[in-house]
Short mmCIF file of N, CA, C and O in Angstrom, two decimals:
data_model
loop_
_atom_site.label_atom_id
_atom_site.label_comp_id
_atom_site.label_asym_id
_atom_site.label_seq_id
_atom_site.Cartn_x
_atom_site.Cartn_y
_atom_site.Cartn_z
N UNK A 1 -52.93 -55.36 -16.65
CA UNK A 1 -52.93 -54.04 -17.57
C UNK A 1 -52.61 -54.60 -18.82
O UNK A 1 -51.50 -55.58 -18.98
N UNK A 2 -53.13 -54.34 -20.10
CA UNK A 2 -53.15 -54.63 -21.24
C UNK A 2 -51.89 -54.46 -21.83
O UNK A 2 -51.34 -53.34 -21.73
N UNK A 3 -51.21 -55.28 -22.65
CA UNK A 3 -50.13 -55.05 -23.13
C UNK A 3 -49.98 -53.73 -23.87
O UNK A 3 -49.07 -52.87 -24.26
N UNK A 4 -51.11 -53.56 -24.98
CA UNK A 4 -51.11 -52.14 -25.72
C UNK A 4 -50.89 -50.90 -25.03
O UNK A 4 -50.21 -49.97 -25.32
N UNK A 5 -51.77 -51.08 -24.05
CA UNK A 5 -51.46 -49.58 -22.71
C UNK A 5 -50.09 -49.79 -22.51
O UNK A 5 -49.34 -48.52 -22.29
N UNK A 6 -49.47 -50.58 -22.03
CA UNK A 6 -47.91 -50.55 -21.70
C UNK A 6 -46.97 -50.29 -22.84
O UNK A 6 -46.27 -49.17 -22.80
N UNK A 7 -47.41 -50.69 -24.13
CA UNK A 7 -46.43 -50.16 -25.33
C UNK A 7 -46.89 -48.72 -25.58
O UNK A 7 -45.88 -47.96 -25.78
N UNK A 8 -48.01 -48.31 -25.43
CA UNK A 8 -48.33 -46.88 -25.49
C UNK A 8 -47.60 -45.95 -24.73
O UNK A 8 -47.12 -44.89 -25.04
N UNK A 9 -47.66 -46.33 -23.30
CA UNK A 9 -46.87 -45.50 -22.57
C UNK A 9 -45.28 -45.41 -22.69
O UNK A 9 -44.65 -44.54 -22.71
N UNK A 10 -44.80 -46.74 -23.08
CA UNK A 10 -43.33 -46.66 -23.24
C UNK A 10 -42.91 -45.79 -24.77
O UNK A 10 -42.07 -45.09 -25.03
N UNK A 11 -44.09 -45.71 -25.67
CA UNK A 11 -43.70 -44.85 -26.84
C UNK A 11 -44.04 -43.44 -26.49
O UNK A 11 -43.10 -42.68 -26.92
N UNK A 12 -44.89 -42.97 -25.44
CA UNK A 12 -44.94 -41.73 -25.31
C UNK A 12 -43.62 -41.08 -24.29
O UNK A 12 -43.32 -40.11 -24.40
N UNK A 13 -43.19 -42.24 -23.59
CA UNK A 13 -41.68 -41.92 -22.76
C UNK A 13 -40.47 -41.71 -23.61
O UNK A 13 -39.94 -40.70 -23.94
N UNK A 14 -40.65 -42.40 -24.91
CA UNK A 14 -39.38 -42.44 -26.24
C UNK A 14 -39.80 -41.25 -26.89
O UNK A 14 -38.89 -40.16 -27.02
N UNK A 15 -41.18 -40.58 -26.93
CA UNK A 15 -41.41 -39.24 -27.60
C UNK A 15 -40.84 -38.08 -26.69
O UNK A 15 -40.40 -37.35 -27.50
N UNK A 16 -41.32 -38.33 -25.45
CA UNK A 16 -40.58 -37.38 -24.58
C UNK A 16 -39.01 -37.06 -24.63
O UNK A 16 -38.51 -35.97 -24.65
N UNK A 17 -38.49 -38.14 -24.76
CA UNK A 17 -36.91 -38.21 -24.71
C UNK A 17 -36.26 -37.58 -26.21
O UNK A 17 -35.52 -36.69 -25.86
N UNK A 18 -37.19 -37.76 -27.01
CA UNK A 18 -36.75 -37.14 -28.58
C UNK A 18 -36.87 -35.51 -28.25
O UNK A 18 -36.10 -34.79 -28.77
N UNK A 19 -37.89 -35.58 -27.53
CA UNK A 19 -38.13 -33.85 -27.35
C UNK A 19 -37.09 -33.26 -26.51
O UNK A 19 -36.72 -32.09 -26.78
N UNK A 20 -37.02 -33.77 -25.33
CA UNK A 20 -35.74 -33.48 -24.59
C UNK A 20 -34.31 -33.33 -25.45
O UNK A 20 -33.53 -31.94 -25.33
N UNK A 21 -34.14 -34.12 -26.04
CA UNK A 21 -32.69 -33.99 -27.31
C UNK A 21 -32.98 -33.01 -28.01
O UNK A 21 -32.11 -32.28 -28.14
N UNK A 22 -34.15 -32.82 -28.79
CA UNK A 22 -34.39 -31.55 -29.78
C UNK A 22 -33.99 -30.17 -28.89
O UNK A 22 -33.33 -29.31 -29.39
N UNK A 23 -34.88 -30.22 -27.58
CA UNK A 23 -34.71 -28.87 -27.14
C UNK A 23 -33.45 -28.57 -26.56
O UNK A 23 -32.88 -27.44 -26.66
N UNK A 24 -32.44 -29.69 -26.10
CA UNK A 24 -31.10 -29.54 -25.56
C UNK A 24 -30.26 -29.09 -27.11
O UNK A 24 -29.35 -28.02 -27.06
N UNK A 25 -30.34 -29.83 -27.95
CA UNK A 25 -29.72 -29.29 -29.41
C UNK A 25 -30.28 -27.73 -29.93
O UNK A 25 -29.51 -27.19 -30.11
N UNK A 26 -31.74 -27.33 -29.96
CA UNK A 26 -31.85 -26.16 -29.95
C UNK A 26 -31.30 -24.99 -29.02
O UNK A 26 -30.93 -23.98 -29.35
N UNK A 27 -31.08 -25.43 -27.84
CA UNK A 27 -30.32 -24.65 -26.76
C UNK A 27 -29.02 -24.43 -27.16
O UNK A 27 -28.59 -23.26 -26.91
N UNK A 28 -28.44 -25.38 -27.29
CA UNK A 28 -27.02 -25.33 -27.72
C UNK A 28 -26.73 -24.42 -28.93
O UNK A 28 -25.87 -23.48 -29.22
N UNK A 29 -27.57 -24.51 -30.23
CA UNK A 29 -27.38 -23.66 -31.06
C UNK A 29 -27.77 -22.50 -30.70
O UNK A 29 -26.90 -21.49 -31.52
N UNK A 30 -28.87 -21.97 -29.94
CA UNK A 30 -29.03 -20.58 -29.79
C UNK A 30 -27.85 -20.10 -28.98
O UNK A 30 -27.69 -18.64 -29.17
N UNK A 31 -27.25 -20.79 -28.17
CA UNK A 31 -26.25 -20.44 -27.32
C UNK A 31 -25.21 -19.82 -28.15
O UNK A 31 -24.08 -19.05 -28.22
N UNK A 32 -24.82 -20.83 -29.35
CA UNK A 32 -23.93 -20.73 -30.32
C UNK A 32 -24.04 -19.17 -31.21
O UNK A 32 -23.05 -18.66 -31.50
N UNK A 33 -25.35 -19.33 -31.48
CA UNK A 33 -25.64 -18.00 -32.24
C UNK A 33 -25.61 -16.83 -31.49
O UNK A 33 -24.86 -15.57 -31.88
N UNK A 34 -25.58 -16.81 -30.15
CA UNK A 34 -25.24 -15.62 -29.25
C UNK A 34 -23.99 -15.17 -28.94
O UNK A 34 -23.60 -14.13 -29.03
N UNK A 35 -23.19 -16.36 -28.73
CA UNK A 35 -21.71 -16.38 -28.65
C UNK A 35 -21.29 -15.58 -29.83
O UNK A 35 -20.23 -14.69 -29.58
N UNK A 36 -21.49 -15.84 -31.06
CA UNK A 36 -21.51 -15.35 -32.24
C UNK A 36 -21.67 -13.99 -32.46
O UNK A 36 -21.00 -13.16 -32.72
N UNK A 37 -22.62 -13.75 -32.16
CA UNK A 37 -23.33 -12.25 -31.98
C UNK A 37 -22.45 -11.46 -31.32
O UNK A 37 -21.93 -10.16 -31.46
N UNK A 38 -22.18 -12.07 -29.76
CA UNK A 38 -21.50 -10.69 -28.67
C UNK A 38 -19.80 -11.28 -29.34
O UNK A 38 -19.03 -10.50 -28.28
N UNK A 39 -19.49 -12.00 -30.30
CA UNK A 39 -17.80 -12.10 -30.21
C UNK A 39 -17.22 -13.21 -29.04
O UNK A 39 -16.07 -12.98 -29.28
N UNK A 40 -17.97 -13.99 -28.43
CA UNK A 40 -17.38 -14.88 -27.65
C UNK A 40 -16.85 -16.41 -28.68
O UNK A 40 -17.48 -16.46 -29.59
N UNK A 41 -16.05 -16.90 -27.86
CA UNK A 41 -15.74 -18.07 -28.74
C UNK A 41 -16.55 -19.09 -28.51
O UNK A 41 -17.52 -19.07 -27.33
N UNK A 42 -16.88 -19.78 -29.33
CA UNK A 42 -17.98 -20.67 -29.30
C UNK A 42 -17.87 -21.68 -28.38
O UNK A 42 -19.08 -22.29 -28.13
N UNK A 43 -16.71 -22.29 -27.94
CA UNK A 43 -16.69 -23.38 -26.84
C UNK A 43 -16.72 -22.39 -25.40
O UNK A 43 -16.78 -23.35 -24.47
N UNK A 44 -17.09 -21.28 -25.39
CA UNK A 44 -17.12 -20.65 -24.28
C UNK A 44 -18.28 -20.93 -23.45
O UNK A 44 -19.36 -20.88 -24.52
N UNK A 45 -18.65 -21.30 -22.34
CA UNK A 45 -19.93 -21.57 -21.74
C UNK A 45 -20.60 -20.03 -21.23
O UNK A 45 -19.81 -19.41 -20.53
N UNK A 46 -21.55 -19.39 -21.54
CA UNK A 46 -22.36 -18.50 -21.39
C UNK A 46 -23.38 -18.65 -20.14
O UNK A 46 -24.38 -19.49 -20.41
N UNK A 47 -22.87 -17.91 -19.24
CA UNK A 47 -23.93 -18.02 -17.96
C UNK A 47 -24.78 -17.06 -18.24
O UNK A 47 -24.63 -15.66 -17.77
N UNK A 48 -25.98 -17.29 -18.74
CA UNK A 48 -26.94 -16.07 -18.97
C UNK A 48 -27.70 -15.43 -17.79
O UNK A 48 -27.88 -14.11 -17.60
N UNK A 49 -27.43 -15.91 -16.70
CA UNK A 49 -28.07 -15.53 -15.54
C UNK A 49 -27.24 -14.32 -14.93
O UNK A 49 -27.40 -13.31 -14.46
N UNK A 50 -25.71 -14.49 -15.13
CA UNK A 50 -25.09 -13.53 -14.68
C UNK A 50 -24.64 -12.58 -16.01
O UNK A 50 -24.00 -11.41 -15.63
N UNK A 51 -24.95 -12.80 -17.29
CA UNK A 51 -24.88 -11.94 -18.20
C UNK A 51 -25.64 -10.72 -18.15
O UNK A 51 -26.94 -10.72 -18.23
N UNK A 52 -24.99 -9.34 -18.71
CA UNK A 52 -25.84 -8.37 -18.67
C UNK A 52 -25.49 -7.80 -20.06
O UNK A 52 -24.37 -7.28 -20.15
N UNK A 53 -26.32 -7.95 -21.05
CA UNK A 53 -25.78 -7.67 -22.41
C UNK A 53 -25.53 -5.67 -22.68
O UNK A 53 -24.44 -5.71 -23.32
N UNK A 54 -26.03 -5.15 -21.89
CA UNK A 54 -25.98 -3.85 -22.15
C UNK A 54 -24.55 -3.24 -21.39
O UNK A 54 -23.95 -2.66 -22.29
N UNK A 55 -24.08 -3.83 -20.30
CA UNK A 55 -22.90 -3.55 -19.87
C UNK A 55 -21.77 -4.15 -20.48
O UNK A 55 -20.54 -3.59 -21.24
N UNK A 56 -22.06 -5.57 -21.49
CA UNK A 56 -20.94 -5.96 -21.87
C UNK A 56 -20.85 -5.23 -23.43
O UNK A 56 -19.66 -5.12 -23.89
N UNK A 57 -21.89 -4.70 -24.20
CA UNK A 57 -21.95 -4.04 -25.18
C UNK A 57 -21.28 -2.62 -25.16
O UNK A 57 -20.51 -2.23 -25.98
N UNK A 58 -21.46 -2.09 -23.83
CA UNK A 58 -20.86 -0.86 -23.54
C UNK A 58 -19.35 -1.03 -23.46
O UNK A 58 -18.65 -0.26 -24.02
N UNK A 59 -18.83 -2.04 -23.01
CA UNK A 59 -17.31 -2.21 -22.74
C UNK A 59 -16.73 -2.69 -24.14
O UNK A 59 -15.49 -1.94 -24.21
N UNK A 60 -17.58 -3.13 -25.01
CA UNK A 60 -17.00 -3.27 -26.26
C UNK A 60 -17.10 -2.22 -27.24
O UNK A 60 -16.21 -2.33 -28.18
N UNK A 61 -17.79 -1.18 -27.06
CA UNK A 61 -18.05 -0.40 -27.92
C UNK A 61 -17.10 0.74 -27.68
O UNK A 61 -16.37 0.68 -26.70
N UNK A 62 -16.74 1.39 -28.74
CA UNK A 62 -15.80 2.70 -28.62
C UNK A 62 -16.37 3.96 -28.63
O UNK A 62 -15.90 5.03 -28.63
N UNK A 63 -17.89 3.94 -28.39
CA UNK A 63 -18.39 5.36 -28.22
C UNK A 63 -18.36 5.68 -26.59
O UNK A 63 -18.40 4.79 -25.66
N UNK A 64 -17.79 6.89 -26.41
CA UNK A 64 -17.80 7.39 -25.14
C UNK A 64 -18.88 8.22 -24.87
O UNK A 64 -19.70 8.85 -25.50
N UNK A 65 -19.18 8.65 -23.49
CA UNK A 65 -20.37 9.26 -23.20
C UNK A 65 -20.31 10.80 -23.52
O UNK A 65 -21.23 11.42 -23.78
N UNK A 66 -18.98 11.27 -23.82
CA UNK A 66 -18.98 12.45 -24.34
C UNK A 66 -19.66 12.66 -25.89
O UNK A 66 -19.81 13.94 -25.81
N UNK A 67 -19.97 11.81 -26.49
CA UNK A 67 -20.24 11.51 -27.70
C UNK A 67 -21.71 11.17 -27.78
O UNK A 67 -22.09 11.05 -28.91
N UNK A 68 -22.12 10.74 -27.06
CA UNK A 68 -23.81 10.50 -26.76
C UNK A 68 -24.44 11.63 -27.36
O UNK A 68 -24.36 12.71 -26.80
N UNK A 69 -25.28 11.36 -28.52
CA UNK A 69 -26.29 12.30 -28.67
C UNK A 69 -27.46 11.88 -28.27
O UNK A 69 -27.85 10.65 -28.00
N UNK A 70 -28.64 12.93 -28.49
CA UNK A 70 -30.06 12.57 -28.04
C UNK A 70 -30.48 11.52 -29.15
O UNK A 70 -30.01 11.39 -30.33
N UNK A 71 -31.53 10.44 -28.74
CA UNK A 71 -31.64 9.49 -29.88
C UNK A 71 -32.56 10.31 -30.88
O UNK A 71 -32.34 10.05 -32.05
N UNK A 72 -33.11 11.25 -30.60
CA UNK A 72 -34.13 12.11 -31.44
C UNK A 72 -33.01 12.47 -32.54
O UNK A 72 -33.36 12.94 -33.71
N UNK A 73 -32.00 12.95 -32.19
CA UNK A 73 -30.75 13.70 -33.05
C UNK A 73 -30.30 12.35 -34.07
O UNK A 73 -29.48 13.17 -35.16
N UNK A 74 -30.42 11.27 -33.90
CA UNK A 74 -29.66 10.37 -34.83
C UNK A 74 -30.33 10.21 -36.05
O UNK A 74 -31.48 10.47 -36.13
N UNK A 75 -29.71 9.51 -36.91
CA UNK A 75 -30.02 9.61 -38.35
C UNK A 75 -31.04 8.52 -38.38
O UNK A 75 -32.07 8.74 -39.02
N UNK A 76 -31.01 7.62 -37.69
CA UNK A 76 -32.21 6.31 -37.72
C UNK A 76 -33.40 7.13 -36.89
O UNK A 76 -34.51 6.63 -37.73
N UNK A 77 -33.17 7.64 -35.65
CA UNK A 77 -34.46 8.38 -35.46
C UNK A 77 -35.01 9.32 -36.29
O UNK A 77 -36.43 9.44 -36.43
N UNK A 78 -34.29 10.19 -37.11
CA UNK A 78 -35.06 10.84 -38.34
C UNK A 78 -35.47 10.51 -39.23
O UNK A 78 -36.69 10.74 -39.68
N UNK A 79 -35.03 9.14 -39.50
CA UNK A 79 -35.73 8.45 -40.78
C UNK A 79 -37.11 7.73 -40.21
O UNK A 79 -37.86 7.84 -41.20
N UNK A 80 -36.85 7.48 -39.07
CA UNK A 80 -38.30 6.84 -38.79
C UNK A 80 -39.21 7.70 -38.53
O UNK A 80 -40.38 7.57 -38.68
N UNK A 81 -39.00 8.96 -37.90
CA UNK A 81 -39.80 10.12 -37.71
C UNK A 81 -40.21 10.50 -39.20
O UNK A 81 -41.61 10.70 -39.50
N UNK A 82 -39.45 10.57 -40.11
CA UNK A 82 -39.98 10.84 -41.62
C UNK A 82 -40.96 9.63 -42.15
O UNK A 82 -41.99 10.06 -42.69
N UNK A 83 -40.64 8.55 -41.89
CA UNK A 83 -41.80 7.66 -42.17
C UNK A 83 -42.95 7.66 -41.41
O UNK A 83 -44.11 7.45 -41.97
N UNK A 84 -42.88 8.03 -40.21
CA UNK A 84 -44.19 8.41 -39.35
C UNK A 84 -44.83 9.70 -40.25
O UNK A 84 -46.24 9.59 -40.36
N UNK A 85 -44.38 10.55 -40.58
CA UNK A 85 -44.79 11.93 -40.96
C UNK A 85 -45.46 11.27 -42.35
O UNK A 85 -46.60 11.82 -42.95
N UNK A 86 -44.82 10.34 -42.93
CA UNK A 86 -45.46 10.17 -44.57
C UNK A 86 -46.78 9.34 -44.10
O UNK A 86 -47.84 9.31 -44.88
N UNK A 87 -46.71 8.43 -43.16
CA UNK A 87 -47.80 7.51 -42.97
C UNK A 87 -49.11 8.39 -42.48
O UNK A 87 -49.97 8.18 -42.86
N UNK A 88 -48.79 9.42 -41.79
CA UNK A 88 -49.68 10.68 -41.40
C UNK A 88 -50.50 11.08 -42.28
O UNK A 88 -51.60 11.30 -42.49
N UNK A 89 -49.47 11.75 -43.31
CA UNK A 89 -49.90 12.24 -44.86
C UNK A 89 -50.89 11.31 -45.43
O UNK A 89 -51.67 11.75 -45.78
N UNK A 90 -50.43 10.26 -45.46
CA UNK A 90 -50.99 9.04 -46.08
C UNK A 90 -52.60 8.99 -45.82
O UNK A 90 -53.61 8.82 -46.37
N UNK A 91 -52.73 8.95 -44.31
CA UNK A 91 -53.73 8.78 -43.72
C UNK A 91 -54.72 10.07 -44.09
O UNK A 91 -55.93 9.85 -44.41
N UNK A 92 -54.34 11.18 -44.02
CA UNK A 92 -54.83 12.45 -44.21
C UNK A 92 -55.43 12.29 -45.71
O UNK A 92 -56.59 13.06 -45.91
N UNK A 93 -54.61 11.81 -46.70
CA UNK A 93 -54.78 11.79 -47.91
C UNK A 93 -56.14 10.87 -47.99
O UNK A 93 -57.21 11.20 -48.89
N UNK A 94 -56.02 9.75 -47.77
CA UNK A 94 -57.30 8.91 -47.62
C UNK A 94 -58.54 9.33 -47.10
O UNK A 94 -59.55 8.85 -47.55
N UNK A 95 -58.40 10.04 -45.69
CA UNK A 95 -59.34 10.67 -45.15
C UNK A 95 -60.09 11.95 -46.27
O UNK A 95 -61.32 12.14 -45.99
N UNK A 96 -59.27 12.30 -46.84
CA UNK A 96 -59.62 13.49 -47.59
C UNK A 96 -61.02 13.17 -48.47
O UNK A 96 -61.76 13.89 -49.21
N UNK A 97 -60.86 11.84 -48.99
CA UNK A 97 -61.98 11.54 -49.77
C UNK A 97 -63.46 11.46 -49.27
O UNK A 97 -64.39 11.27 -49.91
N UNK A 98 -63.28 11.35 -47.78
CA UNK A 98 -64.75 11.07 -47.24
C UNK A 98 -65.04 12.51 -46.88
O UNK A 98 -66.25 12.53 -46.57
N UNK A 99 -64.23 13.46 -46.88
CA UNK A 99 -64.70 14.99 -46.58
C UNK A 99 -65.85 15.42 -47.91
O UNK A 99 -65.46 14.98 -48.99
N UNK A 100 -66.80 16.26 -47.39
CA UNK A 100 -67.38 16.90 -48.72
C UNK A 100 -66.67 17.84 -49.38
O UNK A 100 -65.58 18.36 -48.78
N UNK A 101 -66.93 18.09 -50.96
CA UNK A 101 -66.55 19.06 -51.73
C UNK A 101 -67.40 19.93 -52.06
O UNK A 101 -68.66 19.65 -52.28
N UNK A 102 -66.82 21.03 -52.29
CA UNK A 102 -67.85 22.37 -52.86
C UNK A 102 -67.47 22.47 -54.03
O UNK A 102 -66.33 22.64 -54.44
N UNK A 103 -68.18 22.51 -55.11
CA UNK A 103 -68.04 23.09 -56.34
C UNK A 103 -68.44 24.33 -56.65
O UNK A 103 -70.07 24.54 -56.40
N UNK A 104 -67.94 25.17 -57.17
CA UNK A 104 -68.49 26.57 -57.73
C UNK A 104 -68.15 26.90 -59.18
O UNK A 104 -66.99 26.89 -59.39
N UNK A 105 -69.24 27.22 -59.94
CA UNK A 105 -68.99 27.28 -61.21
C UNK A 105 -69.68 28.59 -61.82
O UNK A 105 -70.81 29.01 -61.29
N UNK A 106 -68.96 29.48 -62.59
CA UNK A 106 -69.39 30.86 -63.05
C UNK A 106 -69.62 30.96 -64.69
O UNK A 106 -68.87 30.42 -65.11
N UNK A 107 -70.61 31.02 -64.99
CA UNK A 107 -70.88 31.26 -66.50
C UNK A 107 -71.60 32.71 -66.94
O UNK A 107 -72.34 33.11 -66.33
N UNK A 108 -71.03 33.20 -67.79
CA UNK A 108 -71.67 34.68 -68.13
C UNK A 108 -72.52 34.60 -69.22
O UNK A 108 -73.46 35.18 -69.46
N UNK A 109 -72.35 33.48 -70.08
CA UNK A 109 -73.01 33.09 -71.48
C UNK A 109 -73.68 32.19 -71.38
O UNK A 109 -72.92 31.09 -71.09
N UNK A 110 -74.65 31.79 -72.13
CA UNK A 110 -75.51 30.54 -72.15
C UNK A 110 -76.33 30.59 -73.16
O UNK A 110 -77.02 31.48 -73.36
N UNK A 111 -77.05 29.45 -73.57
CA UNK A 111 -78.04 29.21 -74.49
C UNK A 111 -79.27 28.77 -74.06
O UNK A 111 -79.30 27.95 -73.10
N UNK A 112 -80.61 29.15 -74.68
CA UNK A 112 -81.57 28.73 -74.26
C UNK A 112 -82.45 28.46 -75.19
O UNK A 112 -81.95 29.15 -76.66
N UNK A 113 -83.43 27.61 -75.08
CA UNK A 113 -84.21 27.27 -76.47
C UNK A 113 -85.46 27.63 -76.49
O UNK A 113 -86.03 27.80 -75.17
N UNK A 114 -85.96 28.48 -77.07
CA UNK A 114 -87.22 29.32 -77.23
C UNK A 114 -88.28 27.92 -77.30
O UNK A 114 -88.30 27.17 -78.38
N UNK A 115 -89.21 28.12 -76.39
CA UNK A 115 -90.37 27.14 -76.27
C UNK A 115 -91.16 27.42 -77.77
O UNK A 115 -91.54 26.26 -78.30
N UNK A 116 -91.30 28.44 -78.18
CA UNK A 116 -92.46 28.89 -79.32
C UNK A 116 -91.61 28.57 -80.82
O UNK A 116 -92.32 27.42 -81.59
N UNK A 117 -90.52 28.77 -80.97
CA UNK A 117 -89.72 28.87 -82.27
C UNK A 117 -88.82 27.48 -82.27
O UNK A 117 -88.44 27.57 -83.27
N UNK A 118 -88.64 27.20 -81.17
CA UNK A 118 -87.58 25.78 -80.95
C UNK A 118 -86.00 26.04 -81.58
O UNK A 118 -85.61 25.37 -82.23
N UNK A 119 -85.95 27.57 -81.38
CA UNK A 119 -84.60 27.99 -81.80
C UNK A 119 -83.75 28.19 -80.53
O UNK A 119 -84.38 28.65 -79.51
N UNK A 120 -82.59 28.15 -80.78
CA UNK A 120 -81.72 28.44 -79.84
C UNK A 120 -81.18 29.83 -79.72
O UNK A 120 -81.20 30.37 -80.86
N UNK A 121 -81.02 30.50 -78.71
CA UNK A 121 -81.00 31.98 -78.56
C UNK A 121 -79.85 31.95 -77.48
O UNK A 121 -79.81 31.59 -76.53
N UNK A 122 -78.89 33.20 -77.61
CA UNK A 122 -77.95 33.37 -76.68
C UNK A 122 -78.22 34.45 -75.69
O UNK A 122 -79.03 35.32 -75.94
N UNK A 123 -77.95 34.10 -74.31
CA UNK A 123 -78.30 35.15 -73.28
C UNK A 123 -77.27 35.52 -72.80
O UNK A 123 -76.14 34.53 -72.67
N UNK A 124 -77.26 36.67 -72.34
CA UNK A 124 -75.74 37.48 -71.66
C UNK A 124 -76.39 37.35 -70.26
O UNK A 124 -76.09 38.32 -69.73
N UNK A 125 -76.62 36.52 -69.56
CA UNK A 125 -76.84 36.36 -67.86
C UNK A 125 -75.62 36.17 -67.38
O UNK A 125 -75.08 35.15 -67.96
N UNK A 126 -75.62 36.49 -66.17
CA UNK A 126 -74.75 35.77 -65.12
C UNK A 126 -75.32 34.77 -64.41
O UNK A 126 -76.16 34.84 -63.91
N UNK A 127 -74.62 33.64 -64.48
CA UNK A 127 -75.07 32.50 -63.43
C UNK A 127 -73.81 31.90 -62.79
O UNK A 127 -73.03 31.60 -63.29
N UNK A 128 -74.37 31.78 -61.62
CA UNK A 128 -73.37 31.00 -60.56
C UNK A 128 -73.72 29.67 -59.91
O UNK A 128 -74.81 29.49 -59.61
N UNK A 129 -73.33 28.47 -60.24
CA UNK A 129 -73.59 27.40 -59.94
C UNK A 129 -72.79 26.88 -58.76
O UNK A 129 -71.56 26.99 -58.62
N UNK A 130 -73.66 26.42 -57.59
CA UNK A 130 -72.87 25.82 -56.48
C UNK A 130 -73.36 24.74 -56.27
O UNK A 130 -74.62 24.32 -56.26
N UNK A 131 -72.53 23.76 -55.89
CA UNK A 131 -72.79 22.11 -55.84
C UNK A 131 -72.01 21.76 -54.66
O UNK A 131 -70.88 22.07 -54.44
N UNK A 132 -72.56 20.71 -54.05
CA UNK A 132 -71.87 19.97 -53.07
C UNK A 132 -72.06 18.35 -53.31
O UNK A 132 -72.81 17.94 -54.07
N UNK A 133 -70.71 17.74 -53.01
CA UNK A 133 -70.56 16.22 -53.24
C UNK A 133 -70.35 15.54 -52.01
O UNK A 133 -69.64 15.79 -51.07
#
């Protein structure tokens, strides 16, 4: 085997060792962030297989079952529903430009040019104009 192939394999092994160390550091960092969020001491080892965040947070919270509201009745849910309603209305407004529009105009008096004398004369006729866009 040529020496360059041997060195290339050794370099790949060292790259993998560096990746393993980086992954271990990332795991320790993420566990520290999780411990901080949950209020655990940072030196405490968290066993994620046994950890149930829902039961842990229920134990830490001061909310009792008698005070539970429906999700739809919470302020956050109402705010989100309001945002959904605004988005639906925005879509309706955007679609309104695509719908046809009807224009109706009424005129009682208008002018006409006489072909022979080339003078304007006033006509007292009723005219209704109907247009589509």
